[in-house]
Amino acid sequence: MAAKYALILAAGKGTRMRTELPKCAFPILKKPMIEYIVEGVEKSGVEKIVVVVGHQRKVLEDLLTDRVTFAYQEEQLGTGHAALSAADILKEKAGTTIILLGDMPLVNETLIEKIFLSHEKSENDLTVVSADFKDPTGYGRIIRDKYGRIHSIVEETDCTEEERQITEVNTGLYAIDNKILFDVLEEIEKNPYKGEYYLTDIVEIMRDDYRVGSFVIREESRVMGVNDLYAISRVEKFLRDEINKRHMLAGVYMINPETITIGHNVSIDGNVTINPNTTITGNSTIKSGAVIGPNTEIHNGTIHKDVQVKHSLLYDSTVHERTTVGPFAHLRNNANIGRDNRIGNFVEVKKSATGAGTKASHLAYIGDAEVGSNVNFGCGSITVNFDGKEKHLTKIGDDVFIGCNTNLIAPIDIADNVFIAAGSTVTENVPAWALAIARNRQINKADYAKNLIRPKTVKPDNGTEKEKKAPTSLKKAD
Ligand code: UD1
Ligand code: CA
C-alpha cells in the first residue's frame, strides 16, 4: 500500500464560536477538540501528520507539541490556502493524503481507515467523503451530474435555491494522491464573493483529467463539523452516550446516565457504580468495586478498589483501596490518600500523602504534608503550610492523634505516637510518645460574668433551672 499522510486544517479563528480560544483548541468533555482527531489519525498509522495552524498558533502548538509537524498559515484565506501552507513539508512525497478539518472531533481511526481503503480500492485520485444530512444547513452541498458522478461542491452561501435543497453534504474529509494535491491546490482561484480560496474547488479542477469519486458515510453524526457552541453541546451529547454505553456494556452500573459524563480517555473496571451528576475526565482510572458520586467531579484521578467518593471534587489525585471520600471533600494537586482512610466532610487535601488507616473526618486542611498510618486529624485541624511567602512541609509519623482545632505550623515534624491536645498551635517539632499542649491554661474568674451577662431565662427559684422532675418510672434492672 502507498505511504499515507494526514493533513489537518486548524488555522481558523472560529468566528462563529464567539469565544476567545481558537476553535480547534476548544474543550470537548474537557479535552481539546484537536486532540480527538489527532488521536484518531495516530491510531490509523499514517506516516506523517501535518497540522496547519495560524490564529493563536501557540495554543495548538503547546497542546500537540511533537506529536505532529506544524505548517503555518499566516493569514486565514480559506481551506484551499490552508492546505497549500503544508506544501514545503508534503509536496515531494509520493502516496495518499487524507485531508481532515480540525473541527470534526468525532472522526475516529475506524472511519479514517475506511476512507483510505475505499480510496485505494476505487483507484481514485480524489475521494470526496460525503454524507446525507437530515439538516444540511451550513455545509457545502455535493452537486452530481446526470450520471451520478460528482461534479462540484458548492458552499451554502453560494447555492442557488435549488442547490440548497440537496441533502448530500461535503463532510470536509478527502483522500487524495499527494502529488496531484499540491499541483491542483496551486490552481484554486479566489472565490469572488468571500475572497477565500476554497479547498472544495479541487473537485471541479480535477473532474475532467483525474478519477474523482466519493465515499458516502452512513453515520451522520460522526462527521459533524463544529462551528458554534450549540454544535459543541451536540458533539458532547453524542460522545457522552457513546462512551457511557461502552462502559455500561462492560459492567459499569450507571444510575441516571444522562447526567453522567465520562471523558474519552477514562478507564473504568466492571463492577463499578456511578451515581448521578458525576463527571470523570482526563486520564482517570476507576478500579473494581468503587462507588463514585453522586455530584462528584474527578479529573486525572486514580481510584483504587472499593473506594467510595461522594459529593466531592478530586483533581490530579490518587485514592487507595477501601478509602471513603466525602461528602464535600476536595482532593487536588497530587493528593495521594492511602488505603482504608476516611476523608470526610469539608476536608481539603493538597499535595500530600497519607499512610493506611488515617482519618480526617471533618473540617480539616492537609497541605504539603507527609502523613503516616493511623493518624487521626480532629475536627478543624490544619497544616499551616504557607507563611505568606513560601510553602513548607509538615511531617507526621504513624499513630498520631491530632486534637480538634490544632494548627501545625510548618515546617514541622511530628514523630510517631504523638498526642496533640485539642486547640494547640504547634510550632516546635514533637518527639515520639510526647503529649504536646500548646495553648494557654484556662482561668475561671469567679462571679466575673455577672458584669457581662444579663440573664433572660426565667427561673422558678434561685439558680436551678426548673425543678428536676422525678422520673415517673424507674428503669427496670436487667
Ligand atoms: C467547510 C467546507 C464545507 C464543508 C464543511 C464541513 C470549505 C470551503 N468548506 O466549511 O464544504 O461542508 O467544512 O464541516 O472547505 N481553516 C484553516 N484556514 C482557513 C480557513 C479554515 O485552517 O483559512 C480550518 C479551520 O480551522 C477549520 C477548518 O479549516 O478547522 C474548516 O473551516 P470552517 O471555516 O469551519 O469551514 P466550514 O465553513 O465549516
Ligand atoms: Ca466547520
Coordinates of C-alpha atoms and ligand atoms in Angstrom, one line a residue:
M1 CA 0.0 0.0 0.0
A2 CA 1.1 3.5 -0.8
A3 CA 2.5 5.7 2.0
K4 CA -0.2 7.6 4.0
Y5 CA -0.2 11.1 5.2
A6 CA -2.7 13.3 7.1
L7 CA -3.2 17.0 6.7
I8 CA -5.4 18.6 9.3
L9 CA -6.6 22.2 8.8
A10 CA -6.8 24.0 12.1
A11 CA -5.7 27.6 11.5
G12 CA -9.1 29.3 11.6
K13 CA -10.3 31.5 14.4
G14 CA -13.7 30.0 14.7
T15 CA -15.6 33.3 14.5
R16 CA -19.0 31.6 14.9
M17 CA -17.9 30.2 18.3
R18 CA -17.8 33.8 19.7
T19 CA -15.2 32.6 22.2
E20 CA -11.6 33.6 22.9
L21 CA -9.9 30.2 22.4
P22 CA -9.1 29.2 18.9
K23 CA -11.9 26.8 17.8
C24 CA -9.8 23.7 17.4
A25 CA -8.5 24.0 21.0
F26 CA -11.9 24.3 22.5
P27 CA -12.6 21.5 25.0
I28 CA -15.0 18.7 24.4
L29 CA -15.5 16.7 27.6
K30 CA -12.6 18.6 28.9
K31 CA -10.2 17.5 26.1
P32 CA -9.2 19.9 23.4
M33 CA -11.1 19.3 20.1
I34 CA -7.9 18.9 18.0
E35 CA -6.6 16.1 20.2
Y36 CA -9.5 13.8 19.2
I37 CA -8.8 14.0 15.6
V38 CA -5.0 13.7 16.1
E39 CA -5.6 10.6 18.2
G40 CA -7.7 9.1 15.5
V41 CA -5.1 9.8 12.9
E42 CA -2.3 8.5 15.1
K43 CA -4.1 5.2 15.6
S44 CA -4.7 4.8 11.9
G45 CA -1.0 4.5 11.4
V46 CA -0.2 7.3 8.9
E47 CA 3.5 8.1 8.2
K48 CA 3.3 11.9 8.9
I49 CA 0.7 14.1 10.4
V50 CA 0.8 17.8 9.4
V51 CA -1.4 20.3 11.3
V52 CA -2.0 23.7 9.7
V53 CA -2.0 26.4 12.4
G54 CA -2.4 30.1 12.2
H55 CA -4.8 32.0 14.5
Q56 CA -3.3 31.8 18.0
R57 CA -1.0 29.1 16.7
K58 CA 0.9 28.8 20.0
V59 CA -2.2 27.4 21.8
L60 CA -2.4 24.5 19.4
E61 CA 1.4 24.0 19.2
D62 CA 1.6 23.7 23.0
L63 CA -1.2 21.2 23.0
L64 CA 0.2 18.9 20.3
T65 CA 4.0 19.5 20.7
D66 CA 6.0 16.9 18.9
R67 CA 3.1 14.6 18.1
V68 CA 2.7 16.3 14.7
T69 CA 4.5 18.5 12.2
F70 CA 3.2 22.1 12.1
A71 CA 2.6 24.1 8.9
Y72 CA 1.9 27.8 9.3
Q73 CA -0.9 29.7 7.6
E74 CA -0.2 33.3 8.4
E75 CA -3.4 34.8 7.1
Q76 CA -6.6 32.7 7.0
L77 CA -7.5 32.9 3.4
G78 CA -9.6 29.8 3.2
T79 CA -9.3 26.0 3.4
G80 CA -7.6 25.7 0.0
H81 CA -5.0 28.3 1.0
A82 CA -4.6 26.4 4.4
A83 CA -3.9 23.1 2.6
L84 CA -1.3 24.8 0.4
S85 CA 0.6 26.0 3.5
A86 CA 1.8 22.4 4.0
A87 CA 3.5 22.3 0.6
D88 CA 7.0 22.7 1.9
I89 CA 6.5 19.7 4.2
L90 CA 4.5 17.3 2.0
K91 CA 4.8 18.4 -1.6
E92 CA 7.5 16.0 -2.7
K93 CA 6.1 12.9 -1.1
A94 CA 4.5 10.1 -3.1
G95 CA 1.5 8.5 -1.5
T96 CA -2.1 9.2 -0.3
T97 CA -3.0 12.1 1.9
I98 CA -6.2 12.3 3.9
I99 CA -7.3 15.8 4.5
L100 CA -9.3 16.5 7.7
L101 CA -10.7 19.6 9.3
G102 CA -9.7 20.3 12.9
D103 CA -13.3 20.9 13.8
M104 CA -14.5 17.3 13.3
P105 CA -13.8 15.7 16.7
L106 CA -15.9 12.6 16.2
V107 CA -13.8 11.3 13.3
N108 CA -12.1 8.2 14.6
E109 CA -9.5 5.7 13.4
T110 CA -12.1 3.3 12.1
L111 CA -13.6 5.9 9.8
I112 CA -10.1 7.1 8.7
E113 CA -9.1 3.5 7.8
K114 CA -12.4 3.0 5.9
I115 CA -11.7 6.2 3.8
F116 CA -8.2 5.1 2.9
L117 CA -9.5 1.6 2.0
S118 CA -12.3 2.9 -0.2
H119 CA -9.9 5.3 -1.9
E120 CA -7.4 2.6 -2.6
K121 CA -10.0 0.1 -3.9
S122 CA -11.7 2.5 -6.2
E123 CA -8.3 3.6 -7.6
N124 CA -9.5 7.2 -7.4
D125 CA -7.1 10.2 -7.5
L126 CA -9.5 12.1 -5.3
T127 CA -12.2 10.6 -3.0
V128 CA -14.6 13.1 -1.5
V129 CA -16.3 11.9 1.6
S130 CA -19.9 12.9 1.7
A131 CA -22.9 12.2 3.9
D132 CA -26.7 12.6 3.6
F133 CA -27.8 15.0 6.3
K134 CA -31.3 15.4 7.7
D135 CA -30.5 19.1 8.1
P136 CA -27.7 20.1 5.7
T137 CA -27.7 23.8 6.9
G138 CA -24.2 25.3 6.9
Y139 CA -22.5 22.6 4.9
G140 CA -21.2 22.6 1.3
R141 CA -23.6 20.7 -1.0
I142 CA -22.5 17.9 -3.3
I143 CA -23.6 18.5 -6.9
R144 CA -23.8 15.4 -9.1
D145 CA -24.2 15.2 -12.9
K146 CA -27.0 13.2 -14.6
Y147 CA -24.8 10.0 -14.4
G148 CA -24.5 10.4 -10.6
R149 CA -20.8 11.5 -10.8
I150 CA -19.6 14.1 -8.5
H151 CA -19.5 17.4 -10.4
S152 CA -18.7 20.0 -7.8
I153 CA -19.1 21.2 -4.2
V154 CA -21.0 24.4 -3.6
E155 CA -20.8 26.3 -0.3
E156 CA -24.2 27.1 1.2
T157 CA -23.7 30.8 0.7
D158 CA -23.1 30.3 -3.0
C159 CA -26.0 27.8 -3.5
T160 CA -29.0 28.5 -5.7
E161 CA -32.4 27.9 -4.1
E162 CA -32.5 24.5 -5.9
E163 CA -29.0 23.5 -4.8
R164 CA -29.8 24.4 -1.2
Q165 CA -32.4 21.6 -1.2
I166 CA -29.7 19.0 -1.7
T167 CA -29.1 17.0 1.4
E168 CA -25.8 15.3 0.4
V169 CA -23.1 17.4 2.0
N170 CA -19.4 17.7 1.9
T171 CA -18.0 16.3 5.2
G172 CA -14.7 18.1 4.7
L173 CA -12.7 14.8 4.5
Y174 CA -10.9 13.9 1.4
A175 CA -8.4 11.2 0.4
I176 CA -6.2 12.3 -2.5
D177 CA -3.0 11.4 -4.3
N178 CA -0.4 13.6 -2.6
K179 CA 1.5 14.9 -5.6
I180 CA -1.7 15.7 -7.5
L181 CA -3.0 17.5 -4.4
F182 CA -0.2 20.1 -4.4
D183 CA -0.4 20.6 -8.2
V184 CA -4.1 21.3 -8.1
L185 CA -4.0 23.5 -4.9
E186 CA -2.0 26.0 -7.0
E187 CA -4.8 26.3 -9.4
I188 CA -7.5 27.3 -7.0
E189 CA -8.7 30.8 -7.5
K190 CA -10.1 33.2 -5.0
N191 CA -13.8 33.0 -4.5
P192 CA -15.2 36.3 -5.8
Y193 CA -17.8 36.6 -3.1
K194 CA -16.0 35.6 0.0
G195 CA -12.4 36.4 -1.0
E196 CA -11.3 32.9 0.1
Y197 CA -9.6 30.0 -1.6
Y198 CA -12.0 27.1 -1.3
L199 CA -10.4 23.7 -1.0
T200 CA -13.7 22.3 -2.4
D201 CA -12.8 23.8 -5.8
I202 CA -10.4 20.9 -6.3
V203 CA -13.3 18.8 -7.4
E204 CA -14.1 21.0 -10.4
I205 CA -10.4 21.4 -11.2
M206 CA -9.8 17.6 -11.2
R207 CA -13.0 16.1 -12.5
D208 CA -12.1 16.1 -16.2
D209 CA -8.5 14.9 -16.0
Y210 CA -8.5 12.7 -13.0
R211 CA -10.5 10.0 -11.3
V212 CA -12.8 11.7 -8.8
G213 CA -15.1 9.6 -6.7
S214 CA -17.0 9.8 -3.5
F215 CA -17.3 7.7 -0.3
V216 CA -20.7 8.2 1.3
I217 CA -20.9 7.9 5.1
R218 CA -24.0 6.5 6.7
E219 CA -23.3 7.7 10.2
E220 CA -24.3 11.3 10.0
S221 CA -23.2 12.4 13.5
R222 CA -19.7 11.0 13.2
V223 CA -18.8 13.7 10.6
M224 CA -20.4 16.6 12.2
G225 CA -18.4 19.9 11.9
V226 CA -18.3 22.1 14.9
N227 CA -18.8 25.8 14.1
D228 CA -20.6 27.1 17.2
L229 CA -21.3 26.4 20.9
Y230 CA -24.5 24.6 20.1
A231 CA -22.6 22.2 18.0
I232 CA -20.2 21.6 20.9
S233 CA -23.2 20.6 23.0
R234 CA -24.4 18.2 20.3
V235 CA -21.0 16.6 20.0
E236 CA -20.7 16.3 23.7
K237 CA -24.1 14.6 23.9
F238 CA -23.1 12.2 21.1
L239 CA -19.8 11.3 22.8
R240 CA -21.4 11.0 26.3
D241 CA -24.0 8.5 25.0
E242 CA -21.4 6.5 23.1
I243 CA -18.9 6.4 25.9
N244 CA -21.5 5.6 28.6
K245 CA -22.9 2.8 26.6
R246 CA -19.5 1.2 26.1
H247 CA -18.9 1.3 29.9
M248 CA -22.4 0.0 30.8
L249 CA -21.9 -2.9 28.4
A250 CA -18.6 -3.6 30.2
G251 CA -20.3 -3.8 33.6
V252 CA -20.3 -0.3 34.9
Y253 CA -23.6 0.4 36.7
M254 CA -24.7 4.0 35.9
I255 CA -27.7 5.4 37.6
N256 CA -29.3 8.1 35.5
P257 CA -26.6 8.0 32.8
E258 CA -27.8 11.2 31.1
T259 CA -26.3 13.1 34.0
I260 CA -23.0 11.2 33.9
T261 CA -20.1 12.4 31.8
I262 CA -17.1 10.2 31.3
G263 CA -14.1 11.5 29.3
H264 CA -12.7 9.9 26.2
N265 CA -9.6 8.5 27.9
V266 CA -11.1 7.3 31.2
S267 CA -10.7 3.7 32.1
I268 CA -13.3 2.1 34.4
D269 CA -13.4 -1.6 35.5
G270 CA -16.5 -3.6 35.6
N271 CA -18.4 -3.8 38.9
V272 CA -18.1 0.0 39.4
T273 CA -21.2 2.1 40.4
I274 CA -21.5 5.6 39.2
N275 CA -24.2 7.8 40.7
P276 CA -25.9 10.8 39.1
N277 CA -24.3 14.1 38.3
T278 CA -20.9 12.7 38.1
T279 CA -18.1 13.8 35.7
I280 CA -14.9 11.8 35.3
T281 CA -12.5 13.2 32.8
G282 CA -8.8 13.4 31.8
N283 CA -6.6 10.3 32.3
S284 CA -8.7 8.9 35.1
T285 CA -8.8 5.2 36.2
I286 CA -11.5 3.7 38.4
K287 CA -11.0 0.2 39.8
S288 CA -13.5 -2.5 40.5
G289 CA -15.9 -2.1 43.5
A290 CA -15.6 1.7 43.6
V291 CA -18.7 3.7 44.1
I292 CA -18.5 7.2 42.6
G293 CA -21.0 10.1 43.1
P294 CA -23.5 11.5 43.3
N295 CA -22.4 15.1 42.5
T296 CA -18.7 14.3 42.1
E297 CA -16.1 15.6 39.7
I298 CA -12.9 13.6 39.1
H299 CA -10.2 14.8 36.6
N300 CA -7.0 12.8 36.3
G301 CA -7.8 10.7 39.3
T302 CA -6.8 7.2 40.1
I303 CA -9.4 5.4 42.3
H304 CA -8.4 2.0 43.6
K305 CA -10.7 -0.9 44.5
D306 CA -13.7 -0.5 46.7
V307 CA -13.2 3.2 47.3
Q308 CA -16.3 5.5 47.8
V309 CA -16.3 9.1 46.7
K310 CA -19.5 11.1 47.1
H311 CA -20.3 14.8 46.7
S312 CA -16.6 15.6 46.2
L313 CA -14.0 17.1 43.9
L314 CA -10.8 15.2 43.0
Y315 CA -8.2 16.5 40.7
D316 CA -4.8 15.0 39.8
S317 CA -5.0 12.7 42.8
T318 CA -5.0 9.1 43.9
V319 CA -7.1 7.2 46.4
H320 CA -6.2 3.7 47.6
E321 CA -8.3 0.7 48.5
R322 CA -11.4 0.9 50.6
T323 CA -11.0 4.6 51.5
T324 CA -14.1 6.8 51.7
V325 CA -14.0 10.3 50.4
G326 CA -16.7 12.9 51.2
P327 CA -19.3 14.2 51.4
F328 CA -17.9 17.5 50.3
A329 CA -14.2 16.7 50.2
H330 CA -11.7 18.4 47.9
L331 CA -8.5 16.5 46.8
R332 CA -6.2 18.2 44.5
N333 CA -2.7 18.7 43.2
N334 CA -1.3 15.3 43.8
A335 CA -3.1 14.2 47.0
N336 CA -2.2 10.6 47.5
I337 CA -4.6 9.0 50.0
G338 CA -3.6 5.6 51.5
R339 CA -5.9 2.6 51.9
D340 CA -8.7 2.4 54.5
N341 CA -8.6 6.2 55.1
R342 CA -11.5 8.4 55.8
I343 CA -11.6 11.8 54.2
G344 CA -14.8 13.3 55.4
N345 CA -16.9 16.5 55.3
F346 CA -15.2 19.7 54.3
V347 CA -11.8 18.2 54.2
E348 CA -9.3 19.6 51.7
V349 CA -6.1 17.7 50.9
K350 CA -3.4 19.2 48.6
K351 CA -0.1 17.8 47.5
S352 CA 0.0 15.4 50.5
A353 CA 0.3 11.7 51.1
T354 CA -1.2 9.6 53.8
G355 CA -0.4 6.1 55.0
A356 CA -3.0 3.4 55.7
G357 CA -6.0 3.9 58.1
T358 CA -5.6 7.6 58.5
K359 CA -8.7 9.7 59.2
A360 CA -9.7 13.3 58.7
S361 CA -13.4 13.1 59.2
H362 CA -14.5 16.7 59.3
L363 CA -13.3 20.2 58.6
A364 CA -9.5 19.9 58.0
Y365 CA -6.9 21.2 55.7
I366 CA -4.0 19.0 54.9
G367 CA -1.5 20.7 52.5
D368 CA 2.1 19.9 51.7
A369 CA 2.2 17.1 54.2
E370 CA 3.7 13.6 54.6
V371 CA 1.3 11.8 56.9
G372 CA 1.9 8.3 58.3
S373 CA -0.6 5.5 59.0
N374 CA -3.4 5.5 61.5
V375 CA -3.3 9.2 62.1
N376 CA -6.4 10.9 63.4
F377 CA -7.0 14.5 62.4
G378 CA -9.5 16.0 64.8
C379 CA -12.2 18.3 63.5
G380 CA -10.8 21.7 62.4
S381 CA -7.1 20.7 62.3
I382 CA -4.9 22.5 59.9
T383 CA -1.4 22.1 58.4
V384 CA -0.4 25.8 58.3
N385 CA 1.8 25.4 55.1
F386 CA 2.0 29.0 53.9
D387 CA 3.9 31.7 55.7
G388 CA 2.8 34.4 53.3
K389 CA 5.8 33.9 51.1
E390 CA 6.6 30.2 50.8
K391 CA 5.0 26.8 51.3
H392 CA 6.5 24.5 53.9
L393 CA 6.3 20.8 54.6
T394 CA 4.6 19.1 57.5
K395 CA 5.7 15.6 58.5
I396 CA 3.5 13.4 60.7
G397 CA 4.5 9.9 61.8
D398 CA 2.3 6.8 62.4
D399 CA -0.3 6.5 65.1
V400 CA -0.5 10.2 65.9
F401 CA -3.6 11.8 67.4
I402 CA -4.2 15.4 66.5
G403 CA -6.8 17.0 68.7
C404 CA -9.5 19.3 67.3
N405 CA -8.7 22.8 66.1
T406 CA -5.0 22.2 66.0
N407 CA -2.6 24.3 63.9
L408 CA 0.6 22.6 62.8
I409 CA 2.9 25.5 61.8
A410 CA 5.1 24.2 59.0
P411 CA 7.9 23.3 58.6
I412 CA 7.3 20.9 61.4
D413 CA 8.0 17.3 62.2
I414 CA 5.6 15.3 64.4
A415 CA 7.1 11.9 65.3
D416 CA 5.3 8.6 65.7
N417 CA 2.8 8.0 68.6
V418 CA 2.4 11.7 69.5
F419 CA -0.7 13.0 71.1
I420 CA -1.6 16.7 70.5
A421 CA -4.1 18.3 72.8
A422 CA -7.1 20.0 71.2
G423 CA -6.7 23.7 70.4
S424 CA -3.0 23.6 70.2
T425 CA -0.9 25.8 67.9
V426 CA 2.2 23.7 67.5
T427 CA 5.3 25.5 66.3
E428 CA 8.1 23.1 67.5
N429 CA 8.8 19.5 66.4
V430 CA 7.3 16.9 68.7
P431 CA 9.3 13.8 69.7
A432 CA 7.8 10.3 69.8
W433 CA 5.4 9.4 72.6
A434 CA 5.1 13.0 73.7
L435 CA 1.9 14.8 74.6
A436 CA 2.0 18.3 73.1
I437 CA -0.1 21.0 74.6
A438 CA 0.4 24.4 73.0
R439 CA -2.4 26.6 74.3
N440 CA -3.0 28.9 77.3
R441 CA -4.1 27.4 80.6
Q442 CA -7.7 28.2 81.4
I443 CA -8.5 30.6 84.2
N444 CA -12.0 30.7 85.7
K445 CA -12.7 34.1 87.4
A446 CA -15.4 33.5 90.0
D447 CA -18.6 35.6 89.5
Y448 CA -16.9 37.8 86.9
A449 CA -19.6 37.0 84.4
K450 CA -22.1 39.0 86.5
N451 CA -20.6 42.1 84.9
L452 CA -21.1 40.7 81.4
I453 CA -24.4 38.8 81.3
R454 CA -28.0 40.0 81.9
P455 CA -29.9 36.6 82.1
K456 CA -33.2 36.5 80.2
T457 CA -34.2 32.9 81.1
V458 CA -36.9 32.9 83.7
K459 CA -36.1 30.5 86.5
P460 CA -38.6 29.3 89.1
D461 CA -36.3 29.5 92.0
N462 CA -32.8 30.8 92.6
G463 CA -30.3 29.2 90.5
T464 CA -31.7 25.8 89.5
E465 CA -33.4 25.8 86.1
K466 CA -36.9 24.3 86.7
E467 CA -37.2 21.7 89.3
K468 CA -36.0 18.4 88.0
K469 CA -38.9 16.1 87.7
A470 CA -38.6 12.9 89.5
P471 CA -38.5 10.0 87.0
T472 CA -42.1 8.7 86.6
S473 CA -40.9 5.2 86.2
L474 CA -37.7 3.6 87.2
K475 CA -35.7 1.7 84.7
K476 CA -36.0 -2.0 85.3
A477 CA -32.9 -3.6 86.4
D478 CA -31.6 -6.2 83.9
Ligands
UD1_1 C1 -16.0 23.5 5.3 C2 -16.2 23.2 3.8 C3 -17.7 22.8 3.6 C4 -17.9 21.5 4.5 C5 -17.7 21.8 5.9 C6 -17.7 20.5 6.7 C7 -14.8 24.7 2.5 C8 -14.7 25.9 1.7 N1 -15.9 24.4 3.1 O1 -16.9 24.6 5.6 O2 -17.8 22.4 2.2 O3 -19.3 21.2 4.3 O4 -16.4 22.4 6.1 O5 -17.7 20.8 8.1 O6 -13.8 24.0 2.6 N2 -9.3 26.7 8.2 C9 -8.0 27.0 8.1 N3 -7.6 28.1 7.4 C10 -8.6 28.9 6.8 C11 -9.9 28.6 7.0 C12 -10.3 27.4 7.7 O7 -7.1 26.3 8.6 O8 -8.2 29.9 6.2 C13 -9.6 25.5 9.0 C14 -10.5 25.8 10.3 O9 -9.6 26.0 11.4 C15 -11.4 24.6 10.4 C16 -11.5 24.0 9.0 O10 -10.4 24.6 8.2 O11 -10.9 23.7 11.3 C17 -12.8 24.3 8.4 O12 -13.1 25.7 8.3 P1 -14.5 26.2 8.5 O13 -14.5 27.7 8.4 O14 -15.1 25.7 9.7 O15 -15.3 25.6 7.2 P2 -16.8 25.4 7.0 O16 -17.5 26.8 6.8 O17 -17.4 24.6 8.1
CA2 CA -16.6 23.9 10.0

